Amino acid sequence: MRAFFFKITYWVALLFMAVPLYAQKRDIKTADYAKWSSLQSEKISPDGRWFSYNLHYDYGVDTLFVQNIKSAKRLSFPKCSDARFSSDGRWITFFDPEKGLALNDLATGNTQYFKDAIRHEFNDEENFLAVLCKNGSSDYLTIIALSNSKKYIFNDIAEFSISNNGTLAVSTGYEVRLLNPKHRFTQKTIAQDGDAGFKKLFWSKSGEFLSFLQEIKNPEETAKNYRIFYHDAASGTNAVLDSRETELLATENVTLYGASSALRFSEDWKSVFFNYISPEQEQKTAAYEIWDSATVLEFAQNKMFGDPNRLPKTAVWTPASGEILKIGTIENPKTILTADRKHALCYNLLKYEPQYEYYAPADIYVKDTQTGTEHLILVKQSTAVGMLGSSPKGNFIHYFRDGNWHAYNIAERQHFNLTEDIPVSMIDSIQNDAGPPAPYDSPGWSSDEKYFILYDQYDIWMIDIRSRQARRITDGRKHKITYRICLDLYPVIKKPSQDEFLIRKFDLSAGLVLQARGRDGSSGYYKWNNDGSLEKLVFGRWGNSRMQKAKNAEQYIYIRQSASNAPKLMAVSGKLKRKLLFQSNTHASKFKWGTAELISYKDKNGNNLKGILYKPAGYIEGKKYPMVVHVYERQSQEINNYYIPTEYGPMGFTSSNYFLDGYLVLFPDIHYKLGEPGRSALNCVLSAVDIVKQMGIVEENHIGIIGHSFGGYETSFIITQTDAFAAAVCGSGLMNTISSYFVHSAGIPRSNAWRFESQQGRMPFSPFENWKAYERDAPFPNAANCRTPLLSWAGKKDPTIFWTQSAEFHMALRRLGKRNIFILYENEAHTITTPELQKDLTIKTKNWFDYYLKEQKKALTNGIP
């Protein structure tokens, strides 16, 4: 009896101790928002000894921090950003808005500044830093030898490029020189001309060859023309290609357009790839435009891409033989080089126009870049991102077609269906957009090209390219965990450009770092070992994300957070030792905060869905609260995101502002039925709201709804179909689906037909095929049914959804005598970027909901709640 009494007394005492502790936490006021910061731009040094991060303050000065992982020594640099480490981890550069580029010696703490730096680059091989600085009308290059801090300054430098062996090439515009780091950066001039400028210096991977351009002055042509130089560093000789002196290119110009790199070497460095284009004669501004329905493309698209002569096309030049081969041609102007650049995929995007997908299908040819021979391999193949790729050595093409992944062996000219025997679907059922079925994606190939790697809904598969045997390396389907390779840890092989595939290769002998996400919101990382085992690095009911690895050490950093726990910067080593490096917003423990939980529900079609329900700070069981519902496709994956309270948001809404002020906030997922995007949103949102109503915690007459962009369309449509919401806010919304289908978007520029028929609009037919469907799922034709007060806004410079869409809906509601306030921001686009206007919209949005959902009549200001 005594023991029982002691236990009761003990727990009662603890309870009374806990109450004052919780009571010490206070409510967050708007004035407190300034205390919060966002953890951004974290990086780890290549040696794994240091890391950096920025704290961004919406109400104050941002600060860069640099910290030692073992000793916890921390340096702070107010207002600074863009930290970069040297390969040995001793040096770090960052940008100071007042002093310029900073170079800090982490061993000594000494810092030097370069006031007008515009570009800088560390070199690992010779251990120096090159900094290009502005100096009035000319620039100068400073080189700091990091071993002895000696400086070398070179004046009148327009650009520089560093080879893998450390040799610098610099251009003054009228002269190209080589600087030798092994001999105190002695200079050697390799090209000189007082009439025309040199630019676009580009080294071969070996560092033995340099290629660059020289502009040819010709005032009669609007398209610039260039000579191509090929410099052999060993012999010190130049070969020069002038298109005007060749029969094949006599009527063409060498151009910078069409690729992010103007020049690219072949894998053996004996050839140079470049782009050419027909000279464009100067065109006078006409008094009118002729829009012809008989053209293959719409007017603006036809003007830019309708004439193959005016499209940039790829060619290759071999200096030793003087041979030039046009890879892109009038018949097939578009080209994508394989990884080894021995072949190219060539096609014509106009072949199947007019059509209404964003990425046009095309007939794909494979061309040998040495001989020019080509053959057709695919007919009407999708060219959308992720549907077509190349292996890391260039021997195979992979593509997605008819629900399966296929491979094409270029040498053997054979196609293989790689996934026909896999018992699960490769088609992404989550996104459920209109248009051709898309895959769950493929990250690429093993580095030896033995395995093609792909995803299903949950797992990662490897396909033996020879035997075509499939091997599933994860078991995510069993536990409803989705595994993906952590691509941030695997850089692309080459800098991607418009005419090269984005290719990663994976060394399976070193294992793979995988990202994992559970349906319950859990997340983390695993290490897959080549013996087939999975080793947990970190995984749990948190948001674990943004993992980075030290380039030369088995040291990782990552972010850990939850909806109610501010982000932490964590470290995990190869020995699986986890360490807290930095906890952001430690002051948050002094304040009351909300909680987040996943809710489950079914839509009317029986689809299982989830949503996030945020309960307010200081939530009291049994009490009912007003609620704001935020809509936009799938959102449940954000369950562990920590949202700082702020008045500075691009859409005027931050969930924490509401759950810290006595609101429930609901983020429901939406599953779409094609042809019924609006009704799908209505169905799913009301189903989610009904689940919350069944909990008995919401004031049913005080529920609001808000959305932006496609979410703005959904919000506006929903309030024309139901009286469930007491107030609504719509930003940059699409109101009239028919007029929007046909409108000419300046941001693309083309009509919006593709948005509806092949992507987010989810109308797999034109209005003429089903006019009623477009009207039925549009806010504008249903405006008479709207009884919900609506606050709407748009940016007058929005190139995505014209502000006139919101204006038309406003005029309709006005004529019908419905309550609507429409705010038109004169110089803003799709979202609000001006801080004072972000605050303006945030306040107006909050006042609107406070007025209608909390019945705070004091929120009425100048006639606007």
PDB file of C-alpha atoms in Angstrom, residues 53-199:
ATOM      1  CA  TYR A  53      25.789  26.744 -43.835  1.00  0.00           C
ATOM      2  CA  ASN A  54      23.788  29.935 -44.076  1.00  0.00           C
ATOM      3  CA  LEU A  55      21.084  31.196 -41.761  1.00  0.00           C
ATOM      4  CA  HIS A  56      18.559  33.248 -43.689  1.00  0.00           C
ATOM      5  CA  TYR A  57      16.462  35.761 -41.747  1.00  0.00           C
ATOM      6  CA  ASP A  58      13.345  37.225 -43.328  1.00  0.00           C
ATOM      7  CA  TYR A  59      13.554  40.105 -40.868  1.00  0.00           C
ATOM      8  CA  GLY A  60      17.291  40.489 -40.428  1.00  0.00           C
ATOM      9  CA  VAL A  61      20.806  39.951 -41.712  1.00  0.00           C
ATOM     10  CA  ASP A  62      21.787  36.583 -43.160  1.00  0.00           C
ATOM     11  CA  THR A  63      24.949  34.970 -41.804  1.00  0.00           C
ATOM     12  CA  LEU A  64      27.403  32.402 -43.156  1.00  0.00           C
ATOM     13  CA  PHE A  65      28.891  29.940 -40.665  1.00  0.00           C
ATOM     14  CA  VAL A  66      31.917  27.696 -41.173  1.00  0.00           C
ATOM     15  CA  GLN A  67      32.429  24.966 -38.593  1.00  0.00           C
ATOM     16  CA  ASN A  68      34.875  22.150 -37.868  1.00  0.00           C
ATOM     17  CA  ILE A  69      33.120  18.793 -37.518  1.00  0.00           C
ATOM     18  CA  LYS A  70      35.424  17.416 -34.797  1.00  0.00           C
ATOM     19  CA  SER A  71      36.395  20.452 -32.747  1.00  0.00           C
ATOM     20  CA  ALA A  72      33.133  22.399 -33.253  1.00  0.00           C
ATOM     21  CA  LYS A  73      35.227  25.521 -33.886  1.00  0.00           C
ATOM     22  CA  ARG A  74      32.881  27.948 -35.614  1.00  0.00           C
ATOM     23  CA  LEU A  75      33.493  31.061 -37.688  1.00  0.00           C
ATOM     24  CA  SER A  76      30.722  33.504 -38.586  1.00  0.00           C
ATOM     25  CA  PHE A  77      30.541  35.944 -41.473  1.00  0.00           C
ATOM     26  CA  PRO A  78      27.483  38.262 -41.424  1.00  0.00           C
ATOM     27  CA  LYS A  79      25.868  39.078 -44.786  1.00  0.00           C
ATOM     28  CA  CYS A  80      28.107  36.558 -46.588  1.00  0.00           C
ATOM     29  CA  SER A  81      27.112  33.650 -48.820  1.00  0.00           C
ATOM     30  CA  ASP A  82      28.199  31.204 -51.565  1.00  0.00           C
ATOM     31  CA  ALA A  83      30.867  29.256 -49.666  1.00  0.00           C
ATOM     32  CA  ARG A  84      33.243  26.988 -51.611  1.00  0.00           C
ATOM     33  CA  PHE A  85      35.985  24.767 -50.193  1.00  0.00           C
ATOM     34  CA  SER A  86      39.357  23.936 -51.710  1.00  0.00           C
ATOM     35  CA  SER A  87      40.002  20.231 -52.311  1.00  0.00           C
ATOM     36  CA  ASP A  88      42.331  19.911 -49.312  1.00  0.00           C
ATOM     37  CA  GLY A  89      39.751  21.564 -47.037  1.00  0.00           C
ATOM     38  CA  ARG A  90      42.144  24.254 -45.818  1.00  0.00           C
ATOM     39  CA  TRP A  91      40.742  27.175 -47.802  1.00  0.00           C
ATOM     40  CA  ILE A  92      37.270  28.547 -48.287  1.00  0.00           C
ATOM     41  CA  THR A  93      35.929  31.332 -50.476  1.00  0.00           C
ATOM     42  CA  PHE A  94      32.686  33.209 -49.978  1.00  0.00           C
ATOM     43  CA  PHE A  95      31.021  36.388 -51.160  1.00  0.00           C
ATOM     44  CA  ASP A  96      30.866  39.477 -48.960  1.00  0.00           C
ATOM     45  CA  PRO A  97      28.472  42.096 -50.430  1.00  0.00           C
ATOM     46  CA  GLU A  98      30.643  44.946 -49.096  1.00  0.00           C
ATOM     47  CA  LYS A  99      34.188  43.618 -49.502  1.00  0.00           C
ATOM     48  CA  GLY A 100      33.808  41.256 -52.456  1.00  0.00           C
ATOM     49  CA  LEU A 101      35.173  37.731 -52.750  1.00  0.00           C
ATOM     50  CA  ALA A 102      36.812  36.495 -49.549  1.00  0.00           C
ATOM     51  CA  LEU A 103      39.555  33.867 -49.324  1.00  0.00           C
ATOM     52  CA  ASN A 104      39.883  32.468 -45.814  1.00  0.00           C
ATOM     53  CA  ASP A 105      42.700  30.259 -44.547  1.00  0.00           C
ATOM     54  CA  LEU A 106      40.926  27.916 -42.136  1.00  0.00           C
ATOM     55  CA  ALA A 107      44.278  26.939 -40.591  1.00  0.00           C
ATOM     56  CA  THR A 108      45.271  30.477 -39.615  1.00  0.00           C
ATOM     57  CA  GLY A 109      42.002  32.399 -39.791  1.00  0.00           C
ATOM     58  CA  ASN A 110      43.505  34.989 -42.155  1.00  0.00           C
ATOM     59  CA  THR A 111      41.154  36.446 -44.758  1.00  0.00           C
ATOM     60  CA  GLN A 112      41.916  38.430 -47.892  1.00  0.00           C
ATOM     61  CA  TYR A 113      39.391  40.086 -50.189  1.00  0.00           C
ATOM     62  CA  PHE A 114      38.980  40.719 -53.913  1.00  0.00           C
ATOM     63  CA  LYS A 115      36.657  43.662 -54.252  1.00  0.00           C
ATOM     64  CA  ASP A 116      35.283  43.253 -57.766  1.00  0.00           C
ATOM     65  CA  ALA A 117      35.564  39.502 -58.333  1.00  0.00           C
ATOM     66  CA  ILE A 118      33.235  38.162 -61.009  1.00  0.00           C
ATOM     67  CA  ARG A 119      34.479  34.558 -61.239  1.00  0.00           C
ATOM     68  CA  HIS A 120      36.884  32.313 -59.366  1.00  0.00           C
ATOM     69  CA  GLU A 121      38.089  28.727 -59.444  1.00  0.00           C
ATOM     70  CA  PHE A 122      40.294  26.506 -57.269  1.00  0.00           C
ATOM     71  CA  ASN A 123      42.759  24.203 -59.011  1.00  0.00           C
ATOM     72  CA  ASP A 124      43.501  20.960 -57.197  1.00  0.00           C
ATOM     73  CA  GLU A 125      46.433  19.810 -59.313  1.00  0.00           C
ATOM     74  CA  GLU A 126      48.659  22.864 -58.801  1.00  0.00           C
ATOM     75  CA  ASN A 127      47.017  24.190 -55.611  1.00  0.00           C
ATOM     76  CA  PHE A 128      46.113  27.723 -56.633  1.00  0.00           C
ATOM     77  CA  LEU A 129      43.089  30.006 -56.807  1.00  0.00           C
ATOM     78  CA  ALA A 130      42.322  32.034 -59.923  1.00  0.00           C
ATOM     79  CA  VAL A 131      40.130  35.134 -59.505  1.00  0.00           C
ATOM     80  CA  LEU A 132      38.831  37.264 -62.383  1.00  0.00           C
ATOM     81  CA  CYS A 133      38.042  40.821 -61.256  1.00  0.00           C
ATOM     82  CA  LYS A 134      36.413  43.879 -62.795  1.00  0.00           C
ATOM     83  CA  ASN A 135      38.501  47.000 -63.252  1.00  0.00           C
ATOM     84  CA  GLY A 136      36.524  49.659 -65.075  1.00  0.00           C
ATOM     85  CA  SER A 137      36.295  48.760 -68.742  1.00  0.00           C
ATOM     86  CA  SER A 138      38.831  45.915 -68.467  1.00  0.00           C
ATOM     87  CA  ASP A 139      39.216  42.901 -66.204  1.00  0.00           C
ATOM     88  CA  TYR A 140      42.277  41.437 -64.532  1.00  0.00           C
ATOM     89  CA  LEU A 141      43.209  37.979 -63.290  1.00  0.00           C
ATOM     90  CA  THR A 142      44.763  37.338 -59.886  1.00  0.00           C
ATOM     91  CA  ILE A 143      46.332  33.963 -59.159  1.00  0.00           C
ATOM     92  CA  ILE A 144      47.192  33.018 -55.575  1.00  0.00           C
ATOM     93  CA  ALA A 145      49.593  30.129 -55.061  1.00  0.00           C
ATOM     94  CA  LEU A 146      48.033  28.608 -51.938  1.00  0.00           C
ATOM     95  CA  SER A 147      51.237  26.884 -50.830  1.00  0.00           C
ATOM     96  CA  ASN A 148      53.091  30.175 -50.284  1.00  0.00           C
ATOM     97  CA  SER A 149      50.349  32.829 -50.732  1.00  0.00           C
ATOM     98  CA  LYS A 150      52.271  34.450 -53.573  1.00  0.00           C
ATOM     99  CA  LYS A 151      50.160  36.512 -55.975  1.00  0.00           C
ATOM    100  CA  TYR A 152      50.419  36.850 -59.729  1.00  0.00           C
ATOM    101  CA  ILE A 153      48.403  39.546 -61.507  1.00  0.00           C
ATOM    102  CA  PHE A 154      47.604  39.662 -65.230  1.00  0.00           C
ATOM    103  CA  ASN A 155      45.844  42.692 -66.696  1.00  0.00           C
ATOM    104  CA  ASP A 156      43.274  42.973 -69.484  1.00  0.00           C
ATOM    105  CA  ILE A 157      41.953  39.419 -69.144  1.00  0.00           C
ATOM    106  CA  ALA A 158      38.471  38.768 -70.544  1.00  0.00           C
ATOM    107  CA  GLU A 159      38.145  35.084 -69.577  1.00  0.00           C
ATOM    108  CA  PHE A 160      40.160  32.096 -68.389  1.00  0.00           C
ATOM    109  CA  SER A 161      39.959  28.312 -68.411  1.00  0.00           C
ATOM    110  CA  ILE A 162      42.007  25.841 -66.345  1.00  0.00           C
ATOM    111  CA  SER A 163      42.955  22.427 -67.682  1.00  0.00           C
ATOM    112  CA  ASN A 164      42.928  19.280 -65.551  1.00  0.00           C
ATOM    113  CA  ASN A 165      46.724  19.467 -65.300  1.00  0.00           C
ATOM    114  CA  GLY A 166      46.624  23.049 -64.038  1.00  0.00           C
ATOM    115  CA  THR A 167      47.630  24.993 -67.134  1.00  0.00           C
ATOM    116  CA  LEU A 168      45.646  28.197 -67.584  1.00  0.00           C
ATOM    117  CA  ALA A 169      44.421  29.553 -70.875  1.00  0.00           C
ATOM    118  CA  VAL A 170      43.514  33.242 -70.819  1.00  0.00           C
ATOM    119  CA  SER A 171      42.052  35.554 -73.412  1.00  0.00           C
ATOM    120  CA  THR A 172      42.473  39.300 -73.554  1.00  0.00           C
ATOM    121  CA  GLY A 173      39.894  39.377 -76.306  1.00  0.00           C
ATOM    122  CA  TYR A 174      42.580  39.930 -78.919  1.00  0.00           C
ATOM    123  CA  GLU A 175      45.161  37.465 -77.664  1.00  0.00           C
ATOM    124  CA  VAL A 176      45.188  33.949 -76.199  1.00  0.00           C
ATOM    125  CA  ARG A 177      47.981  32.968 -73.812  1.00  0.00           C
ATOM    126  CA  LEU A 178      48.934  29.906 -71.798  1.00  0.00           C
ATOM    127  CA  LEU A 179      50.142  30.331 -68.196  1.00  0.00           C
ATOM    128  CA  ASN A 180      52.381  27.584 -66.839  1.00  0.00           C
ATOM    129  CA  PRO A 181      51.922  27.080 -63.064  1.00  0.00           C
ATOM    130  CA  LYS A 182      55.042  24.939 -62.817  1.00  0.00           C
ATOM    131  CA  HIS A 183      57.190  27.911 -63.869  1.00  0.00           C
ATOM    132  CA  ARG A 184      55.625  30.764 -61.879  1.00  0.00           C
ATOM    133  CA  PHE A 185      52.856  31.202 -64.422  1.00  0.00           C
ATOM    134  CA  THR A 186      55.104  32.238 -67.256  1.00  0.00           C
ATOM    135  CA  GLN A 187      53.128  33.306 -70.321  1.00  0.00           C
ATOM    136  CA  LYS A 188      53.137  32.040 -73.866  1.00  0.00           C
ATOM    137  CA  THR A 189      51.048  33.655 -76.612  1.00  0.00           C
ATOM    138  CA  ILE A 190      49.398  31.096 -78.896  1.00  0.00           C
ATOM    139  CA  ALA A 191      47.037  33.324 -80.913  1.00  0.00           C
ATOM    140  CA  GLN A 192      46.907  37.037 -81.656  1.00  0.00           C
ATOM    141  CA  ASP A 193      44.756  39.322 -83.802  1.00  0.00           C
ATOM    142  CA  GLY A 194      44.129  43.034 -83.449  1.00  0.00           C
ATOM    143  CA  ASP A 195      40.823  42.974 -85.296  1.00  0.00           C
ATOM    144  CA  ALA A 196      38.625  40.313 -83.727  1.00  0.00           C
ATOM    145  CA  GLY A 197      37.997  38.863 -80.251  1.00  0.00           C
ATOM    146  CA  PHE A 198      38.862  35.415 -78.912  1.00  0.00           C
ATOM    147  CA  LYS A 199      36.434  33.662 -76.556  1.00  0.00           C
TER     148      LYS A 199
END
